Coordinates of C-alpha atoms in Angstrom, one line a residue:
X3 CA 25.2 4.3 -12.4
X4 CA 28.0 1.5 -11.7
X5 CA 26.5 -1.5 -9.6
X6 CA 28.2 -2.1 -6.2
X7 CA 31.0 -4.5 -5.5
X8 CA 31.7 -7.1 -3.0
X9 CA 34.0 -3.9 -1.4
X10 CA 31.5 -1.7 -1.2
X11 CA 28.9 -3.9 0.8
X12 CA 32.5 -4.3 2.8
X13 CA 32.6 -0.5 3.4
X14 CA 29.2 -0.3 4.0
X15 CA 29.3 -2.9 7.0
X16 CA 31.7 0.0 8.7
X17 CA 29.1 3.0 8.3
X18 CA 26.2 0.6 8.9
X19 CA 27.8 -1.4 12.3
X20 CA 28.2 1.5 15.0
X21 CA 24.4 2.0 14.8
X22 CA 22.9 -1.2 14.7
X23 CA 23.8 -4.8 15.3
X24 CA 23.1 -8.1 13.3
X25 CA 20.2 -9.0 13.0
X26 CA 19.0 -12.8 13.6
X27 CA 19.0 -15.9 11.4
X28 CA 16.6 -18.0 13.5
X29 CA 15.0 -21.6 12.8
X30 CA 11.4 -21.9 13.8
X31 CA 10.4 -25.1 14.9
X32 CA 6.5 -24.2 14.0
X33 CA 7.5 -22.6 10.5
X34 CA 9.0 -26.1 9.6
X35 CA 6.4 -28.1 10.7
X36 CA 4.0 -25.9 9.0
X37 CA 5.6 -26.3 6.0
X38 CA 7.4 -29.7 6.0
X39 CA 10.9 -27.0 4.8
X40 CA 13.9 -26.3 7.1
X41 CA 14.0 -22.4 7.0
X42 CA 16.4 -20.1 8.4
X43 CA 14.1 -16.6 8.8
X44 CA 16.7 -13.4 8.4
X45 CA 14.4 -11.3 10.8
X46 CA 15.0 -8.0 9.3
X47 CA 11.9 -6.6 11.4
X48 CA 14.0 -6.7 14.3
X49 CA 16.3 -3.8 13.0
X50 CA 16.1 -0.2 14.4
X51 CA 12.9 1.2 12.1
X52 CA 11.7 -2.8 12.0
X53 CA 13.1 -3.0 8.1
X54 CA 15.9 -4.0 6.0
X55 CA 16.1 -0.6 4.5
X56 CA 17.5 1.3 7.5
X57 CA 21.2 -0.3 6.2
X58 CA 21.1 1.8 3.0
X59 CA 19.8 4.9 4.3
X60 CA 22.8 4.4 7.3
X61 CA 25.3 4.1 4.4
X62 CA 24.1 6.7 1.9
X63 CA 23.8 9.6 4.4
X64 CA 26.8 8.5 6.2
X65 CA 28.8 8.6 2.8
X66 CA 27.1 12.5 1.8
X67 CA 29.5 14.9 1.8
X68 CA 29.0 17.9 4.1
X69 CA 28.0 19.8 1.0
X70 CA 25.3 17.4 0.5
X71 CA 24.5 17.4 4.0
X72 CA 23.7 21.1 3.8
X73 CA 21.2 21.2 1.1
X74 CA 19.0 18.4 2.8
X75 CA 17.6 15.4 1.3
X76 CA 14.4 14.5 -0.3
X77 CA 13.0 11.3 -1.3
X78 CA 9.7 8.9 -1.7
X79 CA 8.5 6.4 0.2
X80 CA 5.6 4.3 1.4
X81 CA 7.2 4.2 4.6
X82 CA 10.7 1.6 5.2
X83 CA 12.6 3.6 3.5
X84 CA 11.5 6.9 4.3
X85 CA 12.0 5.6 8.0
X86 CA 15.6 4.6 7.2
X87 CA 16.4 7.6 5.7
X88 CA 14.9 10.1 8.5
X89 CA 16.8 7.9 11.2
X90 CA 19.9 8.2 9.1
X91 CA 19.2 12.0 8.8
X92 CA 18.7 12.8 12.4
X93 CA 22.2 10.8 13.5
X94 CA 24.0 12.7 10.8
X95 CA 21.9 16.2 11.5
X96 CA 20.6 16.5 7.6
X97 CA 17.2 18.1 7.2
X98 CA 14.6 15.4 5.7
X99 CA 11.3 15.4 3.4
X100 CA 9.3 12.2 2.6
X101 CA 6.7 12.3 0.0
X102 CA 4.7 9.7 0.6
X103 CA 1.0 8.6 -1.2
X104 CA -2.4 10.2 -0.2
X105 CA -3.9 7.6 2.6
X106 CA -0.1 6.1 3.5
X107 CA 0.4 3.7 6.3
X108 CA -0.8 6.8 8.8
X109 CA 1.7 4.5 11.6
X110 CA 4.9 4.7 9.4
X111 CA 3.9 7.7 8.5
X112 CA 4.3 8.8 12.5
X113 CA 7.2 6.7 12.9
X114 CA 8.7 8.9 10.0
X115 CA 8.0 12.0 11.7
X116 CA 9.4 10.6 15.1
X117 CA 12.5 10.1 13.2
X118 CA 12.5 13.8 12.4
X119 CA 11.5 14.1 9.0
X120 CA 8.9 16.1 7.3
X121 CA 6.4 14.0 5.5
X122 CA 4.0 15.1 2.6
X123 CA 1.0 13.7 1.3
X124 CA -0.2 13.5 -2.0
X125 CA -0.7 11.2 -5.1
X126 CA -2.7 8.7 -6.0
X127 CA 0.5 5.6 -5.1
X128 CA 4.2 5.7 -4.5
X129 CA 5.0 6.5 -8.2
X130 CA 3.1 9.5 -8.0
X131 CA 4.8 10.2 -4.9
X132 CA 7.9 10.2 -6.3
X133 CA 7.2 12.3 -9.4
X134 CA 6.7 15.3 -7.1
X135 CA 9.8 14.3 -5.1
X136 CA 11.7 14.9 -7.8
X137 CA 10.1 18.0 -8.4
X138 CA 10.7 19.3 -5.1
X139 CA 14.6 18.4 -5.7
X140 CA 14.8 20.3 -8.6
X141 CA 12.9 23.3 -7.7
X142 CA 15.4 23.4 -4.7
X143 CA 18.8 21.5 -5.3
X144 CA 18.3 19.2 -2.2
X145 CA 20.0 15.8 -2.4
X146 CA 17.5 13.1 -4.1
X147 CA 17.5 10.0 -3.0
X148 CA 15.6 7.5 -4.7
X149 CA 14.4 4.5 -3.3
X150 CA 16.6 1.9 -5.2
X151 CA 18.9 3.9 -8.1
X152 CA 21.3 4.2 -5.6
X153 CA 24.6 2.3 -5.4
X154 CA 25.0 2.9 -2.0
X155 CA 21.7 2.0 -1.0
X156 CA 22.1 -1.4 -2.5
X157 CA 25.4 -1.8 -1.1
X158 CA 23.9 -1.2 2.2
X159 CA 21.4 -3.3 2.5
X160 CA 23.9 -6.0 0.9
X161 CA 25.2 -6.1 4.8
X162 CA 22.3 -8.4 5.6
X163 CA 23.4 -10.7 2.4
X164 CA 27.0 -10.6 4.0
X165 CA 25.1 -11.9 7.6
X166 CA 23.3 -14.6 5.8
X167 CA 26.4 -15.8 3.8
X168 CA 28.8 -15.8 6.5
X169 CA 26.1 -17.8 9.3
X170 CA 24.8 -20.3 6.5
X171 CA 27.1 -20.5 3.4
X172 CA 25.8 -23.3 2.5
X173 CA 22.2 -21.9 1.8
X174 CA 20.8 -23.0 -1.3
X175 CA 17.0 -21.1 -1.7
X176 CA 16.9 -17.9 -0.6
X177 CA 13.4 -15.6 -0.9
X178 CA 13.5 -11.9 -0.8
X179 CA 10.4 -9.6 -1.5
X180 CA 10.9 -7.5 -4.4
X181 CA 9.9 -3.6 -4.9
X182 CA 12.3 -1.3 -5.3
X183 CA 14.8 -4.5 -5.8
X184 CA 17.6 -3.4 -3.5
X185 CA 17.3 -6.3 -1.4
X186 CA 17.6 -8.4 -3.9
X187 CA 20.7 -6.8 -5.2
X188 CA 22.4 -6.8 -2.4
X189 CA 21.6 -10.5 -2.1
X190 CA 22.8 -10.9 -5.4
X191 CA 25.9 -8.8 -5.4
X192 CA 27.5 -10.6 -2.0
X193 CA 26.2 -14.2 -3.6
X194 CA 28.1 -13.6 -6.9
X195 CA 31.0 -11.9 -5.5
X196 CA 31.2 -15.5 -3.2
X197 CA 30.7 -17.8 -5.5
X198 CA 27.4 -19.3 -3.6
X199 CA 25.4 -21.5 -5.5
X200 CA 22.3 -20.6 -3.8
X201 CA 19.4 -19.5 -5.7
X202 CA 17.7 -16.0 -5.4
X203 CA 14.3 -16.1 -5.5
X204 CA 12.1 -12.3 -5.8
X205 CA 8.5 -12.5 -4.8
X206 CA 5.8 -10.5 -5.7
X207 CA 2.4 -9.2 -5.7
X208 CA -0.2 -10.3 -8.4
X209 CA -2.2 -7.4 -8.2
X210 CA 1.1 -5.2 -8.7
X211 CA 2.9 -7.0 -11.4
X212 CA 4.7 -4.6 -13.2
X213 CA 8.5 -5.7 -12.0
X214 CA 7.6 -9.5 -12.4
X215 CA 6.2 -8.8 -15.8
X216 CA 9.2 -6.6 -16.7
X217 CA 11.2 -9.2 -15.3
X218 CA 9.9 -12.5 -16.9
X219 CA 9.1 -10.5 -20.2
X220 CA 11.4 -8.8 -23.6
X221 CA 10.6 -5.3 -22.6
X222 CA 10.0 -3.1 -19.4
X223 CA 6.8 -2.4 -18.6
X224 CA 4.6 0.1 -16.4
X225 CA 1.5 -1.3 -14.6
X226 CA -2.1 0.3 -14.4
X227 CA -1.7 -0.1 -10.8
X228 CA -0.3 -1.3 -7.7
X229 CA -3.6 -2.3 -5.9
X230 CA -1.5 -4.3 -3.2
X231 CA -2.2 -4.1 1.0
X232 CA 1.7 -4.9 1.1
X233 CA 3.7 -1.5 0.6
X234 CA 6.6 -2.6 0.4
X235 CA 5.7 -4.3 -3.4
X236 CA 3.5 -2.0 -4.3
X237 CA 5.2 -0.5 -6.9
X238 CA 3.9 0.1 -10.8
X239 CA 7.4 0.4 -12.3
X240 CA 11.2 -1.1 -12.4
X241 CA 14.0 0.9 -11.9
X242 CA 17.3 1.2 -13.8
X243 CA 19.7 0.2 -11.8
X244 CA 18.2 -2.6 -9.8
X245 CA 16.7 -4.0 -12.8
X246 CA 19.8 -4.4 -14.6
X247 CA 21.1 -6.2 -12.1
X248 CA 17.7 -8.8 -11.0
X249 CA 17.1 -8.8 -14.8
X250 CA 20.2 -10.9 -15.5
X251 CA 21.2 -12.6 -12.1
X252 CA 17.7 -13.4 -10.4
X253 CA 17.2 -17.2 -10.9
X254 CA 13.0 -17.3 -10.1
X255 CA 10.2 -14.9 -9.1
X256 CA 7.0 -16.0 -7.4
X257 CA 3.9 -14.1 -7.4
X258 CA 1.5 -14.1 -4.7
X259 CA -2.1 -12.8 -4.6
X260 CA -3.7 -10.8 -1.7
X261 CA -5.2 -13.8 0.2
X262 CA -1.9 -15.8 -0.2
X263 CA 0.1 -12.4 1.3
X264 CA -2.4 -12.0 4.4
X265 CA -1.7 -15.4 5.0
X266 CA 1.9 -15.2 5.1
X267 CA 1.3 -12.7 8.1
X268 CA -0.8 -14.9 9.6
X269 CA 1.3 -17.7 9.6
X270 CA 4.3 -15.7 10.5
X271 CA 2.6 -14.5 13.4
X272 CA 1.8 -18.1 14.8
X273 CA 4.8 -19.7 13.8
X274 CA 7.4 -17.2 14.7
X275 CA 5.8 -15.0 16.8
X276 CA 6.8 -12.1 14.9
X277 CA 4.1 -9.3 13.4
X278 CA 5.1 -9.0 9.8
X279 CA 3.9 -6.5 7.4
X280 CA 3.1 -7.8 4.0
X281 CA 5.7 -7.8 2.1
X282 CA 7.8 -9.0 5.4
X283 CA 5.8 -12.2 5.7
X284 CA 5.8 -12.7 2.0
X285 CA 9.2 -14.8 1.8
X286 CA 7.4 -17.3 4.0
X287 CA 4.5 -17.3 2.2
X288 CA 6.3 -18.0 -1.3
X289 CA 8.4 -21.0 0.9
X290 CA 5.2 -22.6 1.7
X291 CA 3.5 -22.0 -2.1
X292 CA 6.5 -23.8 -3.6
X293 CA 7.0 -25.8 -0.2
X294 CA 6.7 -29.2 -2.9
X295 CA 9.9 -28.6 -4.4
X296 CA 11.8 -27.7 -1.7
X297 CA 12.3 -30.7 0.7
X298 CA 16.0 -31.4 1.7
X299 CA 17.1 -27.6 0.6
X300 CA 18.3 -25.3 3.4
X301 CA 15.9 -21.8 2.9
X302 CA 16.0 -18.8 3.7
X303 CA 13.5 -16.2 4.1
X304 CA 14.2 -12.4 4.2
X305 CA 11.7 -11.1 6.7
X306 CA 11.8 -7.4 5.3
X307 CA 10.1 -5.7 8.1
X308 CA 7.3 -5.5 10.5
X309 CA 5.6 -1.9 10.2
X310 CA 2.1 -3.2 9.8
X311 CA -0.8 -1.3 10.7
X312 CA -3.7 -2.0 13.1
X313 CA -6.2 -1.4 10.4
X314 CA -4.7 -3.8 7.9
X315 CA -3.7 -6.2 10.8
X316 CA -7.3 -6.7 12.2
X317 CA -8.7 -7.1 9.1
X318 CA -6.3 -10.1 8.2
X319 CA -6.7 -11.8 11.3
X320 CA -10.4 -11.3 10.6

């Protein structure tokens, strides 16, 4: 797999644009005075499907060719991007299947469904998930699209990293969750084709800390488990592609544990007035762990999406 270019993200921008506009790069007075930063939130949540992913699903299927498009797709998700690729389906008429884990988010797992894809449940977690996904795919020769080894998923999230660039090129701190990694990426592939001097920064889950460890360490490794409430960085394994790029060009990677994440969504919700899910909130989060060595710098914050449930939200505001 060849890693996207500065021209790809470009040509993505055209497939991506006629079905969804920018989405903001607000200050929040609150945020700041909550954590003594000056933040620029890239409010992701606000995007059709309420996540950054719905860019790369946009691009991929909007790219297939109408061979592709006949055999149907099929592909694993906990939810963002299985919700990007069913909305991406339905615009393009492709027929859709999501695997998702035994006990998913059962709200994106309806949102996936409204988009008008077929959703099966089973496994233990999302890499489980995917294992029969890619069963499925070769038992019937539909079009596999994994979550992040996917050029043009990377290069179409990278439109956001394109927004953020062009509004605040002078950024230098910029905090993007990290599961699959394309988020990061694309951050990273529109920052390096610029020449920015900002600094990336991935943040994770303690209690699923497989990518960090693979990251920070000599070798790949797979976790035990990925016993997180966010989703979106619950994952037990890297994956090539993304990993050879964050592996080389990430510049830090903050880890955050369960009580740190629910209060990232609690303090997104009473500082910005946005509902975050937990891996949406958990840019914020990091900002104000690190918040001591970050006075003067001009942040940003990727706020990923906002597909929380009720169960998960009542029991952090509890």
């Amino acid at each position: 797999m060849t890693p996207p270019t500065l021209h790809d993200v470009y040509a993505a921008r055209e497939r991506v644009r006629p079905h969804m506009p920018r989405s903001p790069l607000l200050r929040h007075p609150l945020l700041d005075e909550a954590t003594g930063l000056t933040i620029w939130v890239k409010h992701e949540n606000h995007n059709p499907t309420c996540a950054f992913k719905v860019r790369g699903g946009l691009n991929l299927v909007g790219a297939m060719t109408p061979e592709e498009r006949a055999r149907g797709i099929v592909t694993a998700s906990t939810g963002n991007h299985g919700q990007s690729i069913g909305l991406a389906s339905r615009i393009h008429g492709v027929t859709c299947t999501v695997f998702v884990p035994a006990g998913n988010n059962p709200e994106k797992n309806a949102a996936m469904r409204a988009y008008g894809a077929t959703v099966e449940e089973g496994g233990k977690d999302f890499d489980e998930a995917r294992e029969r996904c890619e069963a499925r795919a070769k038992q019937t020769g539909a079009r596999y699209v994994h979550s992040a080894d996917e050029p043009l998923l990377i290069a179409g999230v990278g439109t956001y990293a394109l927004e953020v660039f062009e509004e605040l090129p002078n950024a230098d701190v910029i905090f993007v969750p990290i599961g699959g990694g394309s988020g990061a990426c694309g951050l990273i592939t529109v920052r390096n084709a610029l020449g920015s001097k900002a600094k990336i920064i991935g943040v994770g889950a303690v209690n699923a800390d497989a990518v960090y460890r693979s990251w920070k360490g000599p070798q790949r490794v797979v976790g035990d488990s990925a016993n997180t409430f966010a989703e979106g960085i619950a994952t037990r394994v890297s994956f090539d592609l993304p990993f050879s790029i964050y592996k080389q060009y990430l510049d830090d990677f903050v880890q955050l544990t369960e009580e740190e994440l629910a209060a990232g969504v609690r303090l997104a919700l009473k500082t910005t007035h946005n509902l975050a899910e937990g891996a949406g909130s958990a840019a914020i989060a990091a900002a104000y762990k690190l918040r001591d060595g970050l006075a003067g710098q001009r942040v940003v914050c990727v706020m990923s999406g906002g597909n929380i449930d009720a169960a998960k939200l009542k029991w952090i505001l509890s």
